[in-house]
XYZ file of C-alpha atoms in Angstrom:
692
model
C 0.000 0.000 0.000
C 1.226 3.525 -0.752
C 1.123 4.629 2.854
C 3.434 1.865 3.920
C 5.949 2.824 1.244
C 5.840 6.504 2.173
C 6.056 5.891 5.897
C 9.242 3.934 5.487
C 11.029 6.259 3.047
C 12.170 8.632 5.799
C 14.824 6.719 7.744
C 14.787 9.316 10.543
C 15.836 6.945 13.254
C 17.972 4.543 11.312
C 20.779 7.122 11.268
C 21.041 7.265 15.054
C 24.265 6.233 16.720
C 24.661 2.800 18.230
C 23.184 3.914 21.534
C 20.052 5.393 19.888
C 16.629 4.374 21.133
C 15.541 2.908 17.811
C 18.861 1.387 16.691
C 18.069 -1.974 15.199
C 19.746 -4.324 17.623
C 18.525 -7.863 17.537
C 17.455 -8.003 21.193
C 15.586 -4.684 21.423
C 12.454 -5.674 19.568
C 12.013 -8.989 21.439
C 12.562 -7.091 24.704
C 9.854 -4.595 23.716
C 7.498 -7.461 22.883
C 8.217 -9.047 26.252
C 7.409 -5.791 28.060
C 4.181 -5.507 26.066
C 3.247 -9.102 26.937
C 3.924 -8.544 30.657
C 1.913 -5.333 30.745
C -0.915 -6.991 28.843
C -1.011 -9.786 31.429
C -1.383 -7.155 34.171
C -4.142 -5.573 32.086
C -6.011 -8.875 31.822
C -5.664 -9.339 35.594
C -7.094 -5.871 36.121
C -10.082 -6.431 33.843
C -11.029 -9.891 35.166
C -9.932 -9.749 38.822
C -8.935 -6.381 40.238
C -11.720 -4.369 38.670
C -14.320 -6.515 40.385
C -13.325 -4.936 43.698
C -13.965 -1.409 42.384
C -16.856 -2.220 40.056
C -19.665 0.355 40.173
C -23.078 1.104 38.707
C -21.816 3.276 35.836
C -19.813 0.253 34.678
C -22.815 -2.021 35.149
C -24.823 0.040 32.657
C -23.449 -1.713 29.583
C -24.364 -5.131 30.998
C -27.868 -4.029 31.972
C -28.444 -2.414 28.568
C -27.257 -5.551 26.774
C -29.744 -7.600 28.810
C -32.555 -5.207 27.845
C -31.589 -5.455 24.162
C -31.698 -9.245 24.298
C -34.923 -9.204 26.331
C -36.731 -6.777 24.002
C -35.087 -8.038 20.788
C -34.569 -4.408 19.862
C -31.169 -2.724 19.586
C -32.780 0.427 20.939
C -35.115 -0.928 23.672
C -38.327 1.145 23.651
C -38.570 1.402 27.440
C -34.869 2.097 28.136
C -33.869 5.561 29.349
C -30.644 6.885 27.851
C -28.744 9.625 29.637
C -27.758 13.168 28.735
C -28.872 12.897 25.101
C -26.475 10.022 24.360
C -27.774 7.183 22.188
C -25.605 4.130 22.840
C -24.503 2.767 19.454
C -20.833 1.711 19.500
C -20.024 0.761 23.068
C -18.896 -2.173 25.179
C -22.415 -3.627 25.209
C -21.829 -4.794 21.617
C -19.443 -7.459 22.906
C -21.787 -8.497 25.718
C -24.896 -9.151 23.619
C -23.605 -12.363 21.934
C -22.101 -13.598 25.218
C -25.530 -13.507 26.887
C -26.511 -16.542 24.842
C -24.134 -18.566 27.021
C -23.551 -16.553 30.208
C -25.671 -14.554 32.673
C -25.545 -10.754 32.629
C -22.836 -10.752 35.281
C -19.300 -9.575 35.829
C -17.768 -12.200 33.531
C -19.437 -10.774 30.424
C -18.417 -7.296 31.561
C -14.805 -8.477 31.790
C -15.021 -10.063 28.338
C -16.266 -6.752 26.965
C -13.434 -4.954 28.767
C -10.868 -7.322 27.261
C -12.166 -6.810 23.716
C -12.215 -3.041 24.231
C -8.653 -3.171 25.585
C -7.438 -5.083 22.538
C -9.091 -2.558 20.223
C -7.514 0.309 22.171
C -4.028 -1.206 21.901
C -4.480 -2.076 18.230
C -5.563 1.482 17.440
C -2.564 2.833 19.384
C -0.260 0.573 17.361
C -1.748 1.853 14.100
C -1.621 5.487 15.203
C 2.008 5.221 16.307
C 2.779 3.663 12.924
C 1.737 6.874 11.185
C 5.079 8.307 12.320
C 8.328 7.237 10.614
C 9.562 5.228 13.596
C 10.668 1.630 13.866
C 8.561 -1.243 15.150
C 10.518 -1.286 18.414
C 9.367 2.169 19.465
C 5.853 1.459 18.176
C 5.797 -1.571 20.447
C 7.110 0.430 23.414
C 4.460 3.121 22.923
C 1.750 0.456 22.751
C 3.202 -1.216 25.843
C 3.119 2.140 27.669
C -0.597 2.490 27.015
C -1.074 -1.178 27.933
C 0.525 -0.398 31.304
C -2.426 1.801 32.192
C -0.319 4.799 33.307
C -2.660 5.615 36.224
C -5.713 4.402 38.077
C -7.983 7.030 36.535
C -6.783 6.255 33.018
C -7.071 2.491 33.566
C -10.633 2.920 34.834
C -11.727 4.953 31.822
C -9.847 3.023 29.130
C -10.132 -0.558 30.357
C -12.362 -0.814 33.446
C -15.514 1.125 32.771
C -14.002 1.524 29.276
C -16.337 4.336 28.179
C -13.477 6.530 27.022
C -11.575 3.542 25.683
C -14.321 3.288 23.063
C -13.979 6.979 22.210
C -10.193 6.590 21.959
C -10.132 3.642 19.583
C -12.900 5.139 17.429
C -10.889 8.374 17.229
C -7.582 6.696 16.406
C -9.154 4.388 13.830
C -10.782 7.435 12.212
C -7.558 9.436 11.865
C -5.718 6.339 10.668
C -8.331 5.775 7.940
C -8.150 9.448 6.986
C -4.364 9.387 6.598
C -4.464 6.165 4.600
C -7.195 7.614 2.400
C -5.302 10.863 1.781
C -2.153 8.971 0.751
C -3.828 6.283 -1.316
C -3.266 6.024 -5.062
C -5.378 3.004 -5.969
C -9.003 3.879 -6.754
C -10.156 0.555 -5.312
C -8.352 1.221 -2.036
C -9.670 4.801 -1.947
C -13.185 3.362 -1.959
C -12.340 0.906 0.833
C -10.792 3.552 3.109
C -13.620 5.988 2.327
C -16.245 3.442 3.353
C -14.381 2.597 6.568
C -13.935 6.266 7.464
C -17.574 7.014 6.695
C -18.755 4.102 8.867
C -16.645 5.219 11.837
C -17.757 8.851 11.701
C -21.393 7.867 11.155
C -21.370 5.649 14.232
C -19.977 8.466 16.377
C -22.451 11.060 15.143
C -25.292 8.592 15.510
C -24.441 8.339 19.197
C -24.360 12.096 19.890
C -23.600 14.749 17.231
C -22.685 17.415 19.791
C -20.016 15.250 21.378
C -18.843 13.822 18.058
C -18.220 17.200 16.469
C -15.715 17.943 19.249
C -14.092 14.527 19.595
C -13.929 13.525 15.921
C -15.616 15.953 13.510
C -13.604 19.172 13.848
C -10.254 17.398 14.465
C -10.697 15.230 11.357
C -11.688 18.165 9.174
C -8.689 20.153 10.413
C -6.316 17.232 9.758
C -7.740 16.777 6.262
C -7.443 20.493 5.419
C -3.871 20.601 6.735
C -2.928 17.588 4.628
C -4.365 19.193 1.513
C -2.646 22.524 2.196
C 0.761 21.474 3.507
C 1.537 18.243 1.716
C 3.002 18.266 -1.780
C 0.127 18.528 -4.307
C 1.221 15.306 -5.948
C 0.893 13.483 -2.629
C -2.908 13.771 -2.574
C -4.737 12.379 -5.594
C -8.048 13.596 -6.949
C -9.776 10.349 -5.959
C -8.477 10.718 -2.395
C -9.791 14.288 -2.181
C -13.217 13.259 -3.439
C -13.306 10.226 -1.150
C -12.297 12.293 1.885
C -14.848 15.037 1.271
C -17.633 12.589 0.446
C -17.032 10.289 3.404
C -16.788 13.100 5.992
C -19.811 15.041 4.706
C -21.970 11.950 4.214
C -21.031 10.564 7.620
C -21.689 13.790 9.531
C -24.989 14.343 7.758
C -26.087 10.712 7.830
C -25.066 10.168 11.438
C -26.879 13.303 12.552
C -30.052 12.235 10.714
C -29.866 8.756 12.249
C -29.469 10.341 15.662
C -32.511 12.551 15.146
C -34.676 9.660 13.969
C -33.548 7.368 16.786
C -33.751 10.025 19.487
C -37.323 10.890 18.485
C -38.383 7.384 19.555
C -36.061 7.031 22.552
C -36.474 7.906 26.203
C -33.885 10.310 27.543
C -33.119 11.398 31.086
C -30.682 14.170 31.899
C -28.195 14.210 34.733
C -25.053 16.246 35.488
C -23.998 17.134 31.926
C -27.499 17.840 30.614
C -27.251 21.667 30.698
C -23.812 23.113 29.896
C -23.222 26.816 30.496
C -20.311 29.230 30.088
C -18.574 30.291 33.292
C -17.553 33.774 34.495
C -13.889 34.812 34.456
C -13.245 34.008 38.123
C -14.479 30.460 37.694
C -12.399 30.018 34.521
C -9.256 31.100 36.367
C -10.049 28.628 39.135
C -10.638 25.835 36.622
C -7.187 26.373 35.112
C -5.716 25.089 38.375
C -8.152 22.190 38.361
C -7.092 21.360 34.803
C -3.489 20.937 35.920
C -4.559 18.534 38.649
C -6.647 16.544 36.166
C -3.793 16.181 33.676
C -1.367 15.032 36.360
C -3.907 12.485 37.609
C -4.412 11.026 34.113
C -0.663 10.466 33.703
C -0.201 9.149 37.246
C 1.702 12.197 38.430
C -0.643 13.425 41.132
C 1.565 13.648 44.263
C 0.578 11.218 47.036
C -0.400 13.808 49.639
C 0.372 12.853 53.234
C 3.143 10.388 52.321
C 6.665 10.879 53.549
C 9.143 11.979 50.889
C 11.559 9.104 51.584
C 8.904 6.390 51.909
C 8.282 3.906 49.104
C 5.066 5.684 48.136
C 6.723 9.104 48.382
C 9.714 8.174 46.215
C 7.590 6.465 43.592
C 5.184 9.404 43.631
C 8.101 11.767 42.993
C 9.256 9.622 40.056
C 5.772 9.580 38.527
C 5.420 13.335 39.035
C 8.665 13.910 37.111
C 7.547 11.567 34.323
C 4.130 13.251 34.106
C 5.595 16.760 34.003
C 8.051 15.791 31.255
C 5.272 14.131 29.263
C 3.060 17.209 29.602
C 5.965 19.361 28.397
C 6.440 17.076 25.385
C 2.711 17.273 24.621
C 2.732 21.081 24.853
C 5.670 21.127 22.447
C 3.818 18.774 20.083
C 0.718 20.975 20.149
C 2.795 24.092 19.483
C 4.558 22.490 16.502
C 1.595 20.465 15.218
C 1.247 22.521 12.018
C 4.914 22.075 11.063
C 5.101 20.726 7.486
C 6.773 17.688 5.962
C 6.466 15.198 8.803
C 4.204 12.197 8.448
C 3.065 12.371 12.075
C 1.638 15.870 11.542
C -1.952 14.838 10.600
C -2.179 12.883 13.845
C -0.692 15.858 15.707
C -3.210 18.264 14.153
C -6.046 15.902 15.001
C -4.951 15.370 18.606
C -4.067 19.031 19.194
C -7.465 20.338 18.147
C -9.259 17.620 20.135
C -7.166 18.429 23.218
C -7.557 22.205 22.928
C -11.321 21.833 22.423
C -11.839 19.619 25.453
C -9.547 21.832 27.580
C -11.629 24.866 26.614
C -14.792 23.047 27.663
C -13.119 21.960 30.892
C -12.015 25.399 32.016
C -14.741 27.635 30.577
C -17.969 25.649 31.007
C -19.908 23.819 33.705
C -18.765 20.376 32.454
C -16.140 19.694 35.162
C -17.331 19.015 38.684
C -15.083 21.104 40.915
C -15.980 18.896 43.867
C -14.548 15.897 41.968
C -11.748 17.138 39.666
C -10.153 13.689 39.302
C -13.472 12.217 38.198
C -13.895 15.055 35.698
C -10.492 14.271 34.184
C -12.118 11.414 32.228
C -13.141 13.911 29.528
C -9.457 14.554 28.818
C -8.409 10.920 28.486
C -8.833 10.293 24.703
C -7.185 13.563 23.635
C -4.339 13.287 26.163
C -3.542 9.716 25.139
C -3.603 10.735 21.465
C -1.143 13.552 22.094
C 1.013 11.294 24.264
C 1.331 9.010 21.232
C 2.338 11.999 19.105
C 4.893 13.184 21.670
C 6.468 9.742 22.046
C 6.393 8.941 18.307
C 8.016 12.129 17.024
C 11.225 11.292 15.062
C 14.299 11.934 17.209
C 17.994 12.389 16.669
C 20.106 12.135 19.812
C 22.924 14.130 18.262
C 20.723 17.066 17.224
C 18.128 17.020 20.045
C 19.657 15.170 22.988
C 17.384 16.708 25.659
C 14.219 15.713 23.810
C 15.657 12.266 23.138
C 16.452 11.704 26.832
C 13.052 13.123 27.843
C 11.256 10.568 25.682
C 13.459 7.811 27.085
C 12.660 8.826 30.682
C 8.933 8.993 29.989
C 8.900 5.611 28.277
C 10.846 4.065 31.145
C 8.414 5.505 33.695
C 5.287 4.504 31.838
C 6.462 1.033 30.855
C 6.998 0.138 34.511
C 3.625 1.461 35.709
C 1.547 -1.685 35.118
C 1.896 -3.183 38.606
C 1.209 0.047 40.542
C -1.658 0.946 38.200
C -3.464 -2.368 37.846
C -2.762 -3.838 41.269
C -2.213 -0.976 43.718
C -4.119 2.054 42.358
C -7.754 2.996 42.771
C -9.971 4.828 40.289
C -8.639 8.185 41.522
C -4.992 7.185 40.999
C -4.311 6.880 44.719
C -1.402 4.524 45.341
C -1.722 1.919 48.084
C 1.710 0.318 47.907
C 1.856 -0.484 51.623
C -1.667 -1.578 52.477
C -4.809 -1.873 50.413
C -7.808 0.086 51.670
C -10.783 -2.266 51.722
C -14.130 -1.195 50.335
C -16.663 -0.215 52.988
C -19.188 -2.745 51.655
C -18.238 -5.773 49.572
C -21.045 -5.770 47.028
C -20.461 -9.408 46.072
C -20.864 -10.405 49.722
C -23.968 -8.226 49.923
C -25.483 -10.023 46.929
C -24.805 -13.407 48.544
C -26.327 -12.216 51.831
C -29.508 -11.072 50.088
C -29.814 -14.345 48.230
C -29.236 -16.363 51.418
C -32.169 -14.521 53.000
C -34.476 -15.338 50.111
C -34.401 -11.852 48.617
C -34.038 -11.685 44.865
C -35.763 -8.459 43.787
C -35.470 -5.035 45.356
C -34.640 -1.374 45.039
C -31.720 0.819 46.120
C -30.075 4.129 45.351
C -28.025 4.312 42.163
C -24.582 3.285 43.402
C -25.891 0.187 45.215
C -28.324 -0.954 42.530
C -26.883 -1.947 39.148
C -23.542 -3.108 40.567
C -25.238 -5.635 42.883
C -27.395 -6.920 40.016
C -24.346 -7.598 37.841
C -22.066 -8.949 40.582
C -24.770 -11.453 41.582
C -24.952 -12.873 38.038
C -28.628 -11.857 37.974
C -29.485 -13.979 41.034
C -30.408 -10.754 42.856
C -31.867 -7.883 40.831
C -31.702 -4.449 42.460
C -33.276 -1.535 40.619
C -32.316 2.088 41.126
C -34.534 4.617 42.891
C -34.387 8.219 44.036
C -35.398 9.622 47.414
C -36.246 13.187 46.455
C -39.630 12.963 48.179
C -41.137 11.178 51.157
C -41.707 8.055 49.045
C -39.130 6.200 46.945
C -39.473 6.814 43.211
C -37.937 5.072 40.176
C -34.720 6.599 38.887
C -35.389 6.686 35.178
C -31.799 7.246 34.099
C -29.916 4.391 32.429
C -32.790 2.144 33.441
C -35.841 0.444 31.917
C -39.519 1.059 32.592
C -40.243 -2.651 32.936
C -38.112 -2.805 36.072
C -40.826 -0.866 37.896
C -43.915 -2.570 36.502
C -46.171 -4.214 39.055
C -46.202 -7.551 37.203
C -42.443 -7.767 36.644
C -41.985 -9.455 40.012
C -44.403 -11.250 42.322
C -43.418 -11.844 45.928
C -41.181 -10.180 48.491
C -39.258 -7.059 47.576
C -36.904 -4.890 49.604
C -35.437 -1.436 49.961
C -31.651 -1.340 50.451
C -30.827 1.924 52.206
C -28.257 3.659 54.341
C -29.539 5.134 57.603
C -29.389 8.620 56.094
C -31.552 7.530 53.162
C -33.934 5.583 55.398
C -34.588 8.758 57.391
C -35.890 10.464 54.237
C -38.783 8.017 53.811
C -42.213 8.494 55.346
C -42.680 4.946 56.659
C -46.122 5.770 58.028
C -47.251 6.846 54.592
C -45.911 3.616 53.125
C -47.922 1.647 55.673
C -51.046 3.680 54.849
C -50.589 2.633 51.204
C -50.664 -1.002 52.322
C -46.891 -1.461 52.415
C -45.796 -2.111 56.006
C -42.257 -3.418 56.562
C -42.534 -7.165 57.224
C -38.951 -7.602 58.453
C -35.678 -5.697 58.621
C -32.147 -6.981 58.069
C -28.772 -5.293 58.406
C -25.614 -5.666 56.318
C -22.821 -3.380 57.424
C -24.185 0.157 57.429
C -26.999 -0.735 55.016
C -30.506 -1.497 56.206
C -32.629 -3.995 54.264
C -36.364 -3.247 54.603
C -38.446 -6.195 53.389
C -42.038 -6.008 52.127
C -44.420 -8.909 51.592
C -45.192 -7.877 48.019
C -43.800 -5.860 45.143
C -43.949 -2.243 46.283
C -44.255 -1.174 42.622
C -47.863 -2.390 42.670
C -48.972 0.194 45.241
C -46.564 3.122 45.020
C -48.004 5.926 42.870
C -46.046 6.767 39.738
C -44.039 3.545 39.520
C -45.791 1.514 36.837
C -45.898 3.879 33.856
C -48.610 1.825 32.143
C -51.180 2.568 34.893
C -53.084 -0.646 34.233
C -54.683 -0.116 37.645
C -56.005 3.264 38.824
C -53.454 5.361 40.732
C -54.611 8.329 42.791
C -52.629 11.404 43.797
C -54.209 13.129 46.798
C -54.121 16.658 48.152
C -51.617 16.389 50.991
C -48.568 18.142 52.426
C -46.444 17.053 49.439
C -48.890 18.333 46.811
C -47.585 21.247 44.721
C -49.604 24.480 44.600
C -49.197 28.146 43.709
C -52.357 29.754 45.067
C -53.974 27.208 47.401
C -53.673 26.135 51.007
C -54.156 22.656 52.440
C -57.265 22.439 54.620
C -58.703 19.646 56.744
C -62.425 19.277 55.987
C -65.127 16.884 57.060
C -64.717 14.928 53.821
C -60.916 14.861 54.034
C -58.012 17.069 53.014
C -58.263 19.496 50.104
C -56.295 22.276 48.474
C -58.523 25.336 48.531
C -58.133 28.567 46.547
C -60.095 31.711 47.586
C -62.530 33.267 45.060
C -60.115 35.929 43.785
C -57.101 33.549 43.394
C -55.740 33.122 39.871
C -53.093 30.438 39.289
C -52.262 26.762 39.657
C -54.210 25.278 42.554
C -52.479 21.938 41.900
C -49.706 20.863 39.566
C -47.703 17.668 39.360
C -47.017 14.862 40.081
C -44.397 14.687 37.264
C -44.725 10.948 36.685
C -43.582 9.069 33.592
C -46.442 7.736 31.483
C -46.037 5.138 28.730
C -47.600 5.495 25.246
C -51.356 4.970 25.183
C -54.654 6.652 26.004
C -55.437 7.565 29.613
C -58.393 8.758 31.640
C -57.893 11.401 34.300
C -60.517 11.812 37.004
C -60.266 15.058 38.981
C -62.156 15.348 42.246
C -62.725 19.110 42.274
C -65.320 21.552 43.543
C -66.295 24.999 42.316
C -69.391 27.094 42.837
C -71.537 28.186 39.921
C -70.087 31.088 37.915
C -71.209 32.789 34.680
C -67.654 32.419 33.386
C -65.129 29.621 33.803
C -64.076 29.162 37.420
C -61.469 26.456 36.919
C -59.477 24.767 34.190
C -58.251 21.174 34.091
C -55.432 20.075 31.815
C -52.815 17.402 31.187
C -49.374 18.619 30.088
C -46.206 16.845 28.978
C -42.796 17.967 30.227
C -40.451 19.464 29.260
C -42.157 22.499 27.831
C -45.560 21.970 29.393
C -47.225 20.925 26.112
C -50.956 20.722 26.824
C -52.444 17.455 25.541
C -55.995 17.893 26.866
C -57.897 20.729 28.512
C -61.353 21.501 29.932
C -62.828 24.721 31.360
C -65.677 24.474 33.910
C -68.093 27.051 35.259
C -68.925 24.778 38.196
C -68.119 21.340 39.610
C -69.524 19.252 42.421
C -67.686 15.984 41.941
C -65.498 13.948 39.569
C -64.525 15.467 36.217
C -62.891 13.359 33.511
C -60.264 14.186 30.901
C -58.786 11.927 28.194
C -55.301 12.310 26.707
C -53.041 10.201 24.482
C -49.263 9.744 24.180
C -47.177 8.274 21.362
C -43.997 8.049 23.445
C -43.144 7.906 27.135
C -43.399 11.375 28.690
C -43.205 12.992 32.101
C -46.703 14.258 32.851
C -48.276 16.843 35.097
C -51.987 17.146 35.787
C -53.067 20.674 36.634
C -56.013 22.413 38.250
C -56.158 26.159 37.564
C -58.160 28.608 39.651
C -59.308 31.369 37.289
C -60.318 34.005 39.866
C -64.075 33.601 39.366
C -64.951 31.738 42.558
C -63.545 29.440 45.230
C -62.048 26.176 43.990
C -61.154 23.005 45.941
C -59.003 20.065 44.793
C -59.115 16.683 46.539
C -57.405 14.218 44.184
C -56.634 13.184 40.629
C -56.697 9.579 39.422
C -55.029 8.257 36.275
C -56.023 4.991 34.609
C -55.182 3.464 31.262
C -58.141 3.698 28.871
C -56.627 1.878 25.874
C -53.193 0.804 24.545
């Protein structure tokens, strides 16, 4: 292939002296392969063994989604809730789906997915490093450095949870295809590389166009434009130019259209990153310091605070700090010189530089990073930083002309290549080193799953971080679904979850709430009992209380089963939302009452999810006779408050009905408006499914 011929015509490192890093000595390449093999073994240990001890619910998502895909026989399950506008297309769940034919949706299939993702990451790194005119020995060492994990936070995001590992290999494969396409002479091969590039970009934009334009779109376009402008005109053929333009434009447009079509029929729930805003100057200045901490953490250079300087942890921390600082300096130099002409690594440098600068801008100038958790926020930097680390370590070197840079690369490689054991065995997800003594997890979730099963409990509900992880670690023997405790009663957490988990007929028999004491104090247990859900027994596991009920609580808790096959009533009580009314105790029970002159929402809420179908609302409202409308009833879908049905009444002395229909799952509010033409009282509203 033409690219292979061109990439080997610049013998930049073959002219080094005998002591040069890439001097072809017979034992160097086998030694590099051995280091890669050792680091890969540590990586496999991390994915299959170590990561189980730090496994969490964000990681469990891919396993739970794969189970829903298999269960529904739909790649985009209709009752699954995606998060933050992301449609999951290319992700680790792809490697779990076929495994579920033979294995339960447990940790083993997660580890298999992690292993496949890790192999793809390392293969893409090998290809990307090969875009530079360096020998196979240094390519192998660079790949081995990434295989070593570098740090706990990078290992978590590339290989453990692996979310950003997917973004990295998709990015590196994309730039590799672009470079091959731009340098290709054969029309047949131009078509092949164009199709591959188009498929990769389409998949990314299908998942989320806003994210893809930053991570892949703009960097690829910049790299392509640089190649056209700076390379010799004869180096880029007409077919390559047409193929590049066609594949990028078709992929961006096609992927965005696919996203729009898919998203229109998908459920989406927003969490932390749902609403991004620009920050004021003071916050930007503060985030610049946070950015430095994030970068050091990614490269394993975050100093081990509280450790003695001459202790094992202190000395190793100092070494890793030096390595990280040198690597950052090399990356800064690579970004600054990325537009330099006539070097084959430049397209990769342009691509990585723009991706890194874009994500750094978002990190320091927007609300994306969580200042309370800067190390956790560093995950956004991982793909771009690793890409630029490849560029920095793959730049052609000459020890005679640039000895300082040559030695800097050698020091960084030595530090990174030996980081596998500390990273995969002794680091946590925040890159904290525990070389002396491992800090045990407060609750062993695998032991918790076994304890629940031993007590005959196989279906229950817990807050997010104790839900999905227990389900996966138990190999589906115990299913724990996520809830929120924002009100006096537990409610489903419809974020990276499925509606069917909360249906009344999904499970028959005992269920439980798994709660810390702090969370248990938020629940109105008396109100639960009044709904027919008294606690039948209570167990304790560590600092978690296990509250057992004789039946599935989803059958009686309002707002859980989004199909509303049975009537569910929302009463006027202390939790009811109102603008103009006051709660009054009357002879016939509690009611929200608005005085005659009041104008506004007497009741609004309860903001429950409702599945597609036709529903009947029954409002128990009272209003004296008035020549003009005294109250208005409506049903509105959030967000936006789109009114689906409405009725104005001049008087009411009992139940009033309203029908509305939905074609996709929506969060609903049912409202009673006092119109200022007489006193109005609201007692309750009942929703019941009228037809599919």
